[in-house]
Amino acid sequence: MSKQKKKKKKNIAFPLCLAVCLLAVDFFACGLFFELTSRSESRQFYSSLATRTVQRSSAIDFASLKSSCPNAIAWIYSSGTPINYPIVQGKDNRYYLSHRADNTSNENGAVFLNQKNSPDFTDDNSVVFAHHLATGNMFTSLEKYRSQSYYKAHPTMKLITPSATYKVELIAGYVLSGSSPMFPIRFATNVEQKDFLDHARKNSIFNSKVLAAPQDRLITLCTCTYDYKNARLAIVGKLIKQ
């Protein structure tokens, strides 16, 4: 091959490579822009929703909430933390992984109750999911319960439904695999409940003196964690009607 032909190929290849690189950078920048926009929109939406909906720490305007979030069934609140969100429930557990509480498509998702749970939180164990986000929103702050001092500062949460208000006393928090069997919703026997709680306490990331009686209803908050691939963090508490 002559030097002239080699030079001609190089002259063609360089602009082509440059164009491909610029296109890749453009796609990355575009993807990053939409990701940041999605996060910002999600944060602004939930902040505005809380302002309009929360009348006091123990009072929620459910009529107003349902006007924008028709599948809202409750509100969860943890004083001094970012957790201050509506809880929604869909027909399947995948939907609210990529939709806000008002059903707008958004990768930050919503806080949602397991599709198989009763929407009035009367099951033996109500399971609530939300994302772990780099922004610190949704259920990201549950990671902080790895610190005993954080648990001592935030040992309870509040769950508000249209018919009742509950204090959530936290019992334990533990890491499990995302491929583990689904959390139990109903316990066939008192022994099943005891085994579930014993496992949670044995592997807990904090120490709690809160006990649960067989008749107590539980709530499990679940989010992703990064201890290993496909890991989950579960925080278990009991509901005390106020």
PDB file of C-alpha atoms in Angstrom:
ATOM      1  CA  MET A   1       0.000   0.000   0.000  1.00  0.00           C
ATOM      2  CA  SER A   2       1.354   3.386  -0.947  1.00  0.00           C
ATOM      3  CA  LYS A   3       2.071   6.065   1.629  1.00  0.00           C
ATOM      4  CA  GLN A   4      -0.560   8.260  -0.017  1.00  0.00           C
ATOM      5  CA  LYS A   5      -3.307   5.631   0.478  1.00  0.00           C
ATOM      6  CA  LYS A   6      -2.283   5.059   4.127  1.00  0.00           C
ATOM      7  CA  LYS A   7      -2.394   8.794   4.750  1.00  0.00           C
ATOM      8  CA  LYS A   8      -5.830   8.983   3.121  1.00  0.00           C
ATOM      9  CA  LYS A   9      -7.182   6.221   5.417  1.00  0.00           C
ATOM     10  CA  LYS A  10      -5.765   7.968   8.476  1.00  0.00           C
ATOM     11  CA  ASN A  11      -7.373  11.221   7.386  1.00  0.00           C
ATOM     12  CA  ILE A  12     -10.756   9.458   7.180  1.00  0.00           C
ATOM     13  CA  ALA A  13     -10.354   7.426  10.385  1.00  0.00           C
ATOM     14  CA  PHE A  14      -9.491  10.329  12.674  1.00  0.00           C
ATOM     15  CA  PRO A  15     -12.611  12.425  12.019  1.00  0.00           C
ATOM     16  CA  LEU A  16     -14.727   9.267  12.241  1.00  0.00           C
ATOM     17  CA  CYS A  17     -13.257   8.331  15.655  1.00  0.00           C
ATOM     18  CA  LEU A  18     -13.654  11.906  16.820  1.00  0.00           C
ATOM     19  CA  ALA A  19     -17.302  11.915  15.753  1.00  0.00           C
ATOM     20  CA  VAL A  20     -17.961   8.644  17.604  1.00  0.00           C
ATOM     21  CA  CYS A  21     -16.270   9.977  20.754  1.00  0.00           C
ATOM     22  CA  LEU A  22     -18.232  13.221  20.621  1.00  0.00           C
ATOM     23  CA  LEU A  23     -21.450  11.268  20.130  1.00  0.00           C
ATOM     24  CA  ALA A  24     -20.654   9.085  23.153  1.00  0.00           C
ATOM     25  CA  VAL A  25     -19.917  12.157  25.270  1.00  0.00           C
ATOM     26  CA  ASP A  26     -23.163  13.718  24.087  1.00  0.00           C
ATOM     27  CA  PHE A  27     -25.164  10.611  25.047  1.00  0.00           C
ATOM     28  CA  PHE A  28     -23.487  10.520  28.466  1.00  0.00           C
ATOM     29  CA  ALA A  29     -24.117  14.209  29.090  1.00  0.00           C
ATOM     30  CA  CYS A  30     -27.711  13.857  27.946  1.00  0.00           C
ATOM     31  CA  GLY A  31     -28.252  10.822  30.197  1.00  0.00           C
ATOM     32  CA  LEU A  32     -26.693  12.620  33.157  1.00  0.00           C
ATOM     33  CA  PHE A  33     -28.858  15.679  32.525  1.00  0.00           C
ATOM     34  CA  PHE A  34     -32.067  13.648  32.510  1.00  0.00           C
ATOM     35  CA  GLU A  35     -30.983  11.727  35.626  1.00  0.00           C
ATOM     36  CA  LEU A  36     -30.284  14.939  37.546  1.00  0.00           C
ATOM     37  CA  THR A  37     -33.519  16.473  36.261  1.00  0.00           C
ATOM     38  CA  SER A  38     -35.450  13.395  37.381  1.00  0.00           C
ATOM     39  CA  ARG A  39     -33.939  13.598  40.863  1.00  0.00           C
ATOM     40  CA  SER A  40     -34.639  17.312  41.148  1.00  0.00           C
ATOM     41  CA  GLU A  41     -38.243  16.935  39.970  1.00  0.00           C
ATOM     42  CA  SER A  42     -38.816  14.085  42.416  1.00  0.00           C
ATOM     43  CA  ARG A  43     -37.383  16.040  45.348  1.00  0.00           C
ATOM     44  CA  GLN A  44     -39.438  19.135  44.515  1.00  0.00           C
ATOM     45  CA  PHE A  45     -42.616  17.117  44.023  1.00  0.00           C
ATOM     46  CA  TYR A  46     -42.461  15.333  47.384  1.00  0.00           C
ATOM     47  CA  SER A  47     -41.427  18.490  49.218  1.00  0.00           C
ATOM     48  CA  SER A  48     -44.354  20.408  47.740  1.00  0.00           C
ATOM     49  CA  LEU A  49     -46.713  17.507  48.446  1.00  0.00           C
ATOM     50  CA  ALA A  50     -45.690  17.425  52.105  1.00  0.00           C
ATOM     51  CA  THR A  51     -46.233  21.178  52.409  1.00  0.00           C
ATOM     52  CA  ARG A  52     -49.754  20.900  50.986  1.00  0.00           C
ATOM     53  CA  THR A  53     -50.742  17.694  52.774  1.00  0.00           C
ATOM     54  CA  VAL A  54     -49.200  17.624  56.245  1.00  0.00           C
ATOM     55  CA  GLN A  55     -51.316  19.798  58.537  1.00  0.00           C
ATOM     56  CA  ARG A  56     -49.541  18.709  61.716  1.00  0.00           C
ATOM     57  CA  SER A  57     -47.182  15.827  62.460  1.00  0.00           C
ATOM     58  CA  SER A  58     -50.223  13.686  63.264  1.00  0.00           C
ATOM     59  CA  ALA A  59     -52.729  15.030  60.727  1.00  0.00           C
ATOM     60  CA  ILE A  60     -52.836  14.432  56.990  1.00  0.00           C
ATOM     61  CA  ASP A  61     -55.287  15.976  54.553  1.00  0.00           C
ATOM     62  CA  PHE A  62     -56.095  12.738  52.731  1.00  0.00           C
ATOM     63  CA  ALA A  63     -58.677  14.415  50.486  1.00  0.00           C
ATOM     64  CA  SER A  64     -55.978  16.731  49.166  1.00  0.00           C
ATOM     65  CA  LEU A  65     -53.457  13.892  48.977  1.00  0.00           C
ATOM     66  CA  LYS A  66     -55.743  11.607  46.984  1.00  0.00           C
ATOM     67  CA  SER A  67     -56.595  14.370  44.539  1.00  0.00           C
ATOM     68  CA  SER A  68     -53.018  14.214  43.247  1.00  0.00           C
ATOM     69  CA  CYS A  69     -52.070  10.690  44.371  1.00  0.00           C
ATOM     70  CA  PRO A  70     -55.170   8.494  43.936  1.00  0.00           C
ATOM     71  CA  ASN A  71     -53.393   5.336  45.105  1.00  0.00           C
ATOM     72  CA  ALA A  72     -52.169   6.883  48.369  1.00  0.00           C
ATOM     73  CA  ILE A  73     -53.154   4.816  51.406  1.00  0.00           C
ATOM     74  CA  ALA A  74     -51.034   6.276  54.216  1.00  0.00           C
ATOM     75  CA  TRP A  75     -48.277   8.682  55.192  1.00  0.00           C
ATOM     76  CA  ILE A  76     -44.987   7.778  56.886  1.00  0.00           C
ATOM     77  CA  TYR A  77     -43.007  10.326  58.880  1.00  0.00           C
ATOM     78  CA  SER A  78     -39.779  10.209  60.864  1.00  0.00           C
ATOM     79  CA  SER A  79     -38.978  13.388  62.789  1.00  0.00           C
ATOM     80  CA  GLY A  80     -35.607  14.924  61.980  1.00  0.00           C
ATOM     81  CA  THR A  81     -35.024  12.702  58.935  1.00  0.00           C
ATOM     82  CA  PRO A  82     -35.849  12.934  55.207  1.00  0.00           C
ATOM     83  CA  ILE A  83     -38.627  10.340  55.619  1.00  0.00           C
ATOM     84  CA  ASN A  84     -41.852  12.288  55.131  1.00  0.00           C
ATOM     85  CA  TYR A  85     -43.741  10.596  52.312  1.00  0.00           C
ATOM     86  CA  PRO A  86     -47.072   9.259  51.159  1.00  0.00           C
ATOM     87  CA  ILE A  87     -47.341   5.485  50.903  1.00  0.00           C
ATOM     88  CA  VAL A  88     -49.033   4.224  47.766  1.00  0.00           C
ATOM     89  CA  GLN A  89     -50.064   0.740  46.664  1.00  0.00           C
ATOM     90  CA  GLY A  90     -50.154  -0.555  43.106  1.00  0.00           C
ATOM     91  CA  LYS A  91     -51.404  -3.699  41.435  1.00  0.00           C
ATOM     92  CA  ASP A  92     -47.836  -4.965  41.189  1.00  0.00           C
ATOM     93  CA  ASN A  93     -44.654  -4.130  43.076  1.00  0.00           C
ATOM     94  CA  ARG A  94     -42.752  -3.039  39.979  1.00  0.00           C
ATOM     95  CA  TYR A  95     -44.876  -0.049  39.016  1.00  0.00           C
ATOM     96  CA  TYR A  96     -43.843   2.347  41.784  1.00  0.00           C
ATOM     97  CA  LEU A  97     -40.175   1.560  41.318  1.00  0.00           C
ATOM     98  CA  SER A  98     -40.324   3.877  38.305  1.00  0.00           C
ATOM     99  CA  HIS A  99     -43.314   6.110  39.049  1.00  0.00           C
ATOM    100  CA  ARG A 100     -43.885   8.865  41.574  1.00  0.00           C
ATOM    101  CA  ALA A 101     -46.816   8.744  43.963  1.00  0.00           C
ATOM    102  CA  ASP A 102     -48.892  10.766  41.470  1.00  0.00           C
ATOM    103  CA  ASN A 103     -48.218   8.103  38.795  1.00  0.00           C
ATOM    104  CA  THR A 104     -45.818  10.306  36.831  1.00  0.00           C
ATOM    105  CA  SER A 105     -42.967   8.304  35.326  1.00  0.00           C
ATOM    106  CA  ASN A 106     -39.815   8.956  37.384  1.00  0.00           C
ATOM    107  CA  GLU A 107     -36.909   6.616  38.123  1.00  0.00           C
ATOM    108  CA  ASN A 108     -36.821   7.743  41.772  1.00  0.00           C
ATOM    109  CA  GLY A 109     -40.138   6.007  42.332  1.00  0.00           C
ATOM    110  CA  ALA A 110     -42.331   6.177  45.417  1.00  0.00           C
ATOM    111  CA  VAL A 111     -42.729   4.646  48.860  1.00  0.00           C
ATOM    112  CA  PHE A 112     -45.133   1.768  48.313  1.00  0.00           C
ATOM    113  CA  LEU A 113     -46.863  -1.030  50.203  1.00  0.00           C
ATOM    114  CA  ASN A 114     -46.497  -4.629  49.050  1.00  0.00           C
ATOM    115  CA  GLN A 115     -49.221  -5.417  46.537  1.00  0.00           C
ATOM    116  CA  LYS A 116     -50.366  -8.396  48.649  1.00  0.00           C
ATOM    117  CA  ASN A 117     -50.783  -6.433  51.870  1.00  0.00           C
ATOM    118  CA  SER A 118     -54.072  -5.063  53.128  1.00  0.00           C
ATOM    119  CA  PRO A 119     -54.111  -1.282  52.470  1.00  0.00           C
ATOM    120  CA  ASP A 120     -55.288  -0.569  56.027  1.00  0.00           C
ATOM    121  CA  PHE A 121     -52.165  -2.128  57.606  1.00  0.00           C
ATOM    122  CA  THR A 122     -54.150  -4.804  59.453  1.00  0.00           C
ATOM    123  CA  ASP A 123     -51.913  -7.688  58.337  1.00  0.00           C
ATOM    124  CA  ASP A 124     -49.494  -9.338  60.746  1.00  0.00           C
ATOM    125  CA  ASN A 125     -46.627  -7.702  58.835  1.00  0.00           C
ATOM    126  CA  SER A 126     -47.033  -4.830  56.376  1.00  0.00           C
ATOM    127  CA  VAL A 127     -44.064  -4.554  53.999  1.00  0.00           C
ATOM    128  CA  VAL A 128     -43.146  -1.138  52.587  1.00  0.00           C
ATOM    129  CA  PHE A 129     -40.520  -0.553  49.883  1.00  0.00           C
ATOM    130  CA  ALA A 130     -38.623   2.467  48.548  1.00  0.00           C
ATOM    131  CA  HIS A 131     -35.403   3.206  46.688  1.00  0.00           C
ATOM    132  CA  HIS A 132     -31.976   3.966  48.159  1.00  0.00           C
ATOM    133  CA  LEU A 133     -30.937   7.148  46.314  1.00  0.00           C
ATOM    134  CA  ALA A 134     -27.701   9.102  46.049  1.00  0.00           C
ATOM    135  CA  THR A 135     -29.703  12.239  46.867  1.00  0.00           C
ATOM    136  CA  GLY A 136     -30.456  10.875  50.349  1.00  0.00           C
ATOM    137  CA  ASN A 137     -34.197  10.833  49.678  1.00  0.00           C
ATOM    138  CA  MET A 138     -36.780   8.049  49.956  1.00  0.00           C
ATOM    139  CA  PHE A 139     -35.458   5.266  52.263  1.00  0.00           C
ATOM    140  CA  THR A 140     -31.741   6.107  51.968  1.00  0.00           C
ATOM    141  CA  SER A 141     -31.591   7.370  55.564  1.00  0.00           C
ATOM    142  CA  LEU A 142     -32.424   3.869  56.852  1.00  0.00           C
ATOM    143  CA  GLU A 143     -28.714   3.143  56.322  1.00  0.00           C
ATOM    144  CA  LYS A 144     -27.960   5.453  59.238  1.00  0.00           C
ATOM    145  CA  TYR A 145     -29.480   2.939  61.649  1.00  0.00           C
ATOM    146  CA  ARG A 146     -26.144   1.139  61.465  1.00  0.00           C
ATOM    147  CA  SER A 147     -25.155   3.720  64.079  1.00  0.00           C
ATOM    148  CA  GLN A 148     -26.517   3.022  67.562  1.00  0.00           C
ATOM    149  CA  SER A 149     -26.534   6.743  68.298  1.00  0.00           C
ATOM    150  CA  TYR A 150     -28.743   7.333  65.264  1.00  0.00           C
ATOM    151  CA  TYR A 151     -31.165   4.685  66.475  1.00  0.00           C
ATOM    152  CA  LYS A 152     -31.263   6.319  69.908  1.00  0.00           C
ATOM    153  CA  ALA A 153     -32.038   9.661  68.271  1.00  0.00           C
ATOM    154  CA  HIS A 154     -34.731   8.168  66.004  1.00  0.00           C
ATOM    155  CA  PRO A 155     -36.190   5.066  67.723  1.00  0.00           C
ATOM    156  CA  THR A 156     -39.701   5.654  66.400  1.00  0.00           C
ATOM    157  CA  MET A 157     -41.593   6.749  63.309  1.00  0.00           C
ATOM    158  CA  LYS A 158     -45.201   7.651  62.644  1.00  0.00           C
ATOM    159  CA  LEU A 159     -47.632   5.939  60.280  1.00  0.00           C
ATOM    160  CA  ILE A 160     -50.845   7.791  59.470  1.00  0.00           C
ATOM    161  CA  THR A 161     -53.784   6.219  57.632  1.00  0.00           C
ATOM    162  CA  PRO A 162     -57.219   7.699  56.871  1.00  0.00           C
ATOM    163  CA  SER A 163     -58.660   5.843  59.873  1.00  0.00           C
ATOM    164  CA  ALA A 164     -55.829   5.699  62.424  1.00  0.00           C
ATOM    165  CA  THR A 165     -52.451   7.024  63.544  1.00  0.00           C
ATOM    166  CA  TYR A 166     -49.727   4.637  64.677  1.00  0.00           C
ATOM    167  CA  LYS A 167     -46.463   5.037  66.490  1.00  0.00           C
ATOM    168  CA  VAL A 168     -43.850   2.753  64.937  1.00  0.00           C
ATOM    169  CA  GLU A 169     -41.423   1.421  67.557  1.00  0.00           C
ATOM    170  CA  LEU A 170     -38.352   0.009  65.843  1.00  0.00           C
ATOM    171  CA  ILE A 171     -37.305  -3.500  66.869  1.00  0.00           C
ATOM    172  CA  ALA A 172     -34.427  -4.454  64.564  1.00  0.00           C
ATOM    173  CA  GLY A 173     -32.725  -3.847  61.231  1.00  0.00           C
ATOM    174  CA  TYR A 174     -30.857  -6.436  59.185  1.00  0.00           C
ATOM    175  CA  VAL A 175     -29.312  -7.089  55.776  1.00  0.00           C
ATOM    176  CA  LEU A 176     -30.602  -9.872  53.550  1.00  0.00           C
ATOM    177  CA  SER A 177     -30.313 -10.994  49.953  1.00  0.00           C
ATOM    178  CA  GLY A 178     -32.769  -9.702  47.399  1.00  0.00           C
ATOM    179  CA  SER A 179     -33.227 -13.311  46.307  1.00  0.00           C
ATOM    180  CA  SER A 180     -34.371 -14.353  49.802  1.00  0.00           C
ATOM    181  CA  PRO A 181     -38.007 -15.442  50.215  1.00  0.00           C
ATOM    182  CA  MET A 182     -40.462 -12.556  50.431  1.00  0.00           C
ATOM    183  CA  PHE A 183     -41.091 -11.178  53.907  1.00  0.00           C
ATOM    184  CA  PRO A 184     -44.020 -12.935  55.590  1.00  0.00           C
ATOM    185  CA  ILE A 185     -47.257 -10.971  55.549  1.00  0.00           C
ATOM    186  CA  ARG A 186     -49.220 -13.285  57.804  1.00  0.00           C
ATOM    187  CA  PHE A 187     -47.926 -15.646  60.468  1.00  0.00           C
ATOM    188  CA  ALA A 188     -49.688 -19.002  60.676  1.00  0.00           C
ATOM    189  CA  THR A 189     -48.608 -19.397  64.301  1.00  0.00           C
ATOM    190  CA  ASN A 190     -47.081 -17.363  67.105  1.00  0.00           C
ATOM    191  CA  VAL A 191     -43.916 -19.406  66.611  1.00  0.00           C
ATOM    192  CA  GLU A 192     -43.577 -18.116  63.044  1.00  0.00           C
ATOM    193  CA  GLN A 193     -43.731 -14.537  64.276  1.00  0.00           C
ATOM    194  CA  LYS A 194     -41.187 -15.306  66.999  1.00  0.00           C
ATOM    195  CA  ASP A 195     -38.818 -16.950  64.503  1.00  0.00           C
ATOM    196  CA  PHE A 196     -39.068 -13.940  62.181  1.00  0.00           C
ATOM    197  CA  LEU A 197     -38.310 -11.486  64.985  1.00  0.00           C
ATOM    198  CA  ASP A 198     -35.567 -13.657  66.485  1.00  0.00           C
ATOM    199  CA  HIS A 199     -33.797 -13.731  63.114  1.00  0.00           C
ATOM    200  CA  ALA A 200     -34.141  -9.956  62.751  1.00  0.00           C
ATOM    201  CA  ARG A 201     -32.773  -9.307  66.248  1.00  0.00           C
ATOM    202  CA  LYS A 202     -29.921 -11.791  65.907  1.00  0.00           C
ATOM    203  CA  ASN A 203     -28.677 -10.017  62.770  1.00  0.00           C
ATOM    204  CA  SER A 204     -29.686  -6.487  63.729  1.00  0.00           C
ATOM    205  CA  ILE A 205     -27.535  -3.470  62.902  1.00  0.00           C
ATOM    206  CA  PHE A 206     -28.706  -1.737  66.101  1.00  0.00           C
ATOM    207  CA  ASN A 207     -29.762  -2.784  69.582  1.00  0.00           C
ATOM    208  CA  SER A 208     -33.361  -2.225  70.630  1.00  0.00           C
ATOM    209  CA  LYS A 209     -35.196  -3.251  73.781  1.00  0.00           C
ATOM    210  CA  VAL A 210     -38.570  -3.098  72.051  1.00  0.00           C
ATOM    211  CA  LEU A 211     -40.475  -6.379  72.282  1.00  0.00           C
ATOM    212  CA  ALA A 212     -43.472  -7.572  70.279  1.00  0.00           C
ATOM    213  CA  ALA A 213     -46.336  -9.681  71.584  1.00  0.00           C
ATOM    214  CA  PRO A 214     -48.082 -12.262  69.361  1.00  0.00           C
ATOM    215  CA  GLN A 215     -51.021  -9.908  68.833  1.00  0.00           C
ATOM    216  CA  ASP A 216     -48.823  -6.986  67.755  1.00  0.00           C
ATOM    217  CA  ARG A 217     -48.870  -5.927  64.133  1.00  0.00           C
ATOM    218  CA  LEU A 218     -45.497  -5.357  62.481  1.00  0.00           C
ATOM    219  CA  ILE A 219     -44.213  -3.157  59.691  1.00  0.00           C
ATOM    220  CA  THR A 220     -41.078  -3.868  57.648  1.00  0.00           C
ATOM    221  CA  LEU A 221     -39.380  -1.075  55.691  1.00  0.00           C
ATOM    222  CA  CYS A 222     -37.155  -2.376  52.904  1.00  0.00           C
ATOM    223  CA  THR A 223     -34.630  -0.715  50.609  1.00  0.00           C
ATOM    224  CA  CYS A 224     -31.498  -1.587  48.646  1.00  0.00           C
ATOM    225  CA  THR A 225     -28.111  -1.573  50.325  1.00  0.00           C
ATOM    226  CA  TYR A 226     -24.614  -2.169  49.000  1.00  0.00           C
ATOM    227  CA  ASP A 227     -23.076  -4.679  51.404  1.00  0.00           C
ATOM    228  CA  TYR A 228     -22.973  -7.085  48.461  1.00  0.00           C
ATOM    229  CA  LYS A 229     -24.676  -7.555  45.100  1.00  0.00           C
ATOM    230  CA  ASN A 230     -28.479  -7.560  45.318  1.00  0.00           C
ATOM    231  CA  ALA A 231     -28.475  -6.857  49.072  1.00  0.00           C
ATOM    232  CA  ARG A 232     -31.457  -5.406  50.925  1.00  0.00           C
ATOM    233  CA  LEU A 233     -31.829  -3.603  54.249  1.00  0.00           C
ATOM    234  CA  ALA A 234     -34.948  -4.292  56.312  1.00  0.00           C
ATOM    235  CA  ILE A 235     -36.028  -2.240  59.322  1.00  0.00           C
ATOM    236  CA  VAL A 236     -38.713  -3.946  61.430  1.00  0.00           C
ATOM    237  CA  GLY A 237     -41.031  -2.168  63.851  1.00  0.00           C
ATOM    238  CA  LYS A 238     -44.329  -2.693  65.614  1.00  0.00           C
ATOM    239  CA  LEU A 239     -47.436  -0.574  65.231  1.00  0.00           C
ATOM    240  CA  ILE A 240     -48.960   1.047  68.306  1.00  0.00           C
ATOM    241  CA  LYS A 241     -52.292   2.736  67.715  1.00  0.00           C
ATOM    242  CA  GLN A 242     -52.400   6.270  69.105  1.00  0.00           C
TER     243      GLN A 242
END
